[in-house]
Amino acid sequence: MNKAPNRTLFFYQGDKLITVKEGDKGRAIFRNAEQPLAELSTDDNQAGGLLATDQMGSVLVVHGSDKQP
């Protein structure tokens, strides 16, 4: 049986990214009104972390995770 390729789906609330789904894995972005604050992964092998952002809301570093954005 031929398996379909994984797709990446992006979910927004207004113009703010809140969830990313990659195949059966997902990441949720927790935020206040303007700034992303933390990321949580549904994958047991990849931890989430606190997000360090600039004034424009761009993620610079993920603290508590091995993965950089």
PDB file of C-alpha atoms in Angstrom:
ATOM      1  CA  MET A   1       0.000   0.000   0.000  1.00  0.00           C
ATOM      2  CA  ASN A   2       1.326   3.406  -0.949  1.00  0.00           C
ATOM      3  CA  LYS A   3       1.432   5.868   1.938  1.00  0.00           C
ATOM      4  CA  ALA A   4       0.497   9.478   1.193  1.00  0.00           C
ATOM      5  CA  PRO A   5       3.266  12.028   1.863  1.00  0.00           C
ATOM      6  CA  ASN A   6       3.062  14.032   5.078  1.00  0.00           C
ATOM      7  CA  ARG A   7       1.578  17.478   4.728  1.00  0.00           C
ATOM      8  CA  THR A   8       2.191  20.468   6.935  1.00  0.00           C
ATOM      9  CA  LEU A   9      -0.957  22.304   8.003  1.00  0.00           C
ATOM     10  CA  PHE A  10      -0.919  25.763   9.602  1.00  0.00           C
ATOM     11  CA  PHE A  11      -3.829  26.925  11.777  1.00  0.00           C
ATOM     12  CA  TYR A  12      -4.395  30.586  12.584  1.00  0.00           C
ATOM     13  CA  GLN A  13      -6.572  32.548  14.970  1.00  0.00           C
ATOM     14  CA  GLY A  14      -7.076  35.806  13.132  1.00  0.00           C
ATOM     15  CA  ASP A  15      -3.613  36.518  11.714  1.00  0.00           C
ATOM     16  CA  LYS A  16      -1.710  34.704  14.505  1.00  0.00           C
ATOM     17  CA  LEU A  17      -0.267  31.199  14.067  1.00  0.00           C
ATOM     18  CA  ILE A  18      -1.538  28.914  16.854  1.00  0.00           C
ATOM     19  CA  THR A  19      -0.988  25.308  15.661  1.00  0.00           C
ATOM     20  CA  VAL A  20       1.248  23.475  13.182  1.00  0.00           C
ATOM     21  CA  LYS A  21       0.410  19.879  12.184  1.00  0.00           C
ATOM     22  CA  GLU A  22       3.044  17.760  10.416  1.00  0.00           C
ATOM     23  CA  GLY A  23       1.606  14.324   9.685  1.00  0.00           C
ATOM     24  CA  ASP A  24       0.517  12.903  13.041  1.00  0.00           C
ATOM     25  CA  LYS A  25       2.643  15.372  15.045  1.00  0.00           C
ATOM     26  CA  GLY A  26       1.591  18.806  16.171  1.00  0.00           C
ATOM     27  CA  ARG A  27       2.905  21.928  17.852  1.00  0.00           C
ATOM     28  CA  ALA A  28       0.792  24.482  19.675  1.00  0.00           C
ATOM     29  CA  ILE A  29       1.899  28.085  20.114  1.00  0.00           C
ATOM     30  CA  PHE A  30       0.795  29.795  23.332  1.00  0.00           C
ATOM     31  CA  ARG A  31       0.692  33.575  23.141  1.00  0.00           C
ATOM     32  CA  ASN A  32      -0.621  36.723  24.731  1.00  0.00           C
ATOM     33  CA  ALA A  33      -2.337  39.315  22.544  1.00  0.00           C
ATOM     34  CA  GLU A  34       0.765  40.131  20.481  1.00  0.00           C
ATOM     35  CA  GLN A  35       3.733  37.939  21.432  1.00  0.00           C
ATOM     36  CA  PRO A  36       4.267  34.175  21.171  1.00  0.00           C
ATOM     37  CA  LEU A  37       5.285  32.916  24.631  1.00  0.00           C
ATOM     38  CA  ALA A  38       5.776  29.137  24.473  1.00  0.00           C
ATOM     39  CA  GLU A  39       5.578  26.113  22.204  1.00  0.00           C
ATOM     40  CA  LEU A  40       4.251  22.659  23.128  1.00  0.00           C
ATOM     41  CA  SER A  41       4.814  19.557  21.003  1.00  0.00           C
ATOM     42  CA  THR A  42       2.533  16.516  20.852  1.00  0.00           C
ATOM     43  CA  ASP A  43       5.575  14.395  19.934  1.00  0.00           C
ATOM     44  CA  ASP A  44       7.138  12.651  22.961  1.00  0.00           C
ATOM     45  CA  ASN A  45      10.598  12.873  21.346  1.00  0.00           C
ATOM     46  CA  GLN A  46      10.565  16.648  20.918  1.00  0.00           C
ATOM     47  CA  ALA A  47      10.110  18.966  23.868  1.00  0.00           C
ATOM     48  CA  GLY A  48       8.538  22.378  23.676  1.00  0.00           C
ATOM     49  CA  GLY A  49       9.930  25.447  25.333  1.00  0.00           C
ATOM     50  CA  LEU A  50       9.704  29.113  26.193  1.00  0.00           C
ATOM     51  CA  LEU A  51      10.128  31.492  23.272  1.00  0.00           C
ATOM     52  CA  ALA A  52      12.442  34.509  23.279  1.00  0.00           C
ATOM     53  CA  THR A  53      11.059  37.064  20.818  1.00  0.00           C
ATOM     54  CA  ASP A  54      11.940  40.484  19.490  1.00  0.00           C
ATOM     55  CA  GLN A  55       9.660  43.555  19.480  1.00  0.00           C
ATOM     56  CA  MET A  56       8.029  42.429  16.223  1.00  0.00           C
ATOM     57  CA  GLY A  57       7.109  38.985  17.615  1.00  0.00           C
ATOM     58  CA  SER A  58       9.734  37.027  15.683  1.00  0.00           C
ATOM     59  CA  VAL A  59      11.047  34.002  17.584  1.00  0.00           C
ATOM     60  CA  LEU A  60      14.787  34.281  18.215  1.00  0.00           C
ATOM     61  CA  VAL A  61      15.444  31.345  20.581  1.00  0.00           C
ATOM     62  CA  VAL A  62      13.485  28.438  22.050  1.00  0.00           C
ATOM     63  CA  HIS A  63      14.575  27.914  25.682  1.00  0.00           C
ATOM     64  CA  GLY A  64      14.255  24.400  27.084  1.00  0.00           C
ATOM     65  CA  SER A  65      14.486  22.756  23.670  1.00  0.00           C
ATOM     66  CA  ASP A  66      17.374  21.471  21.559  1.00  0.00           C
ATOM     67  CA  LYS A  67      15.796  22.824  18.393  1.00  0.00           C
ATOM     68  CA  GLN A  68      16.376  26.381  17.153  1.00  0.00           C
ATOM     69  CA  PRO A  69      13.739  28.060  14.895  1.00  0.00           C
TER      70      PRO A  69
END
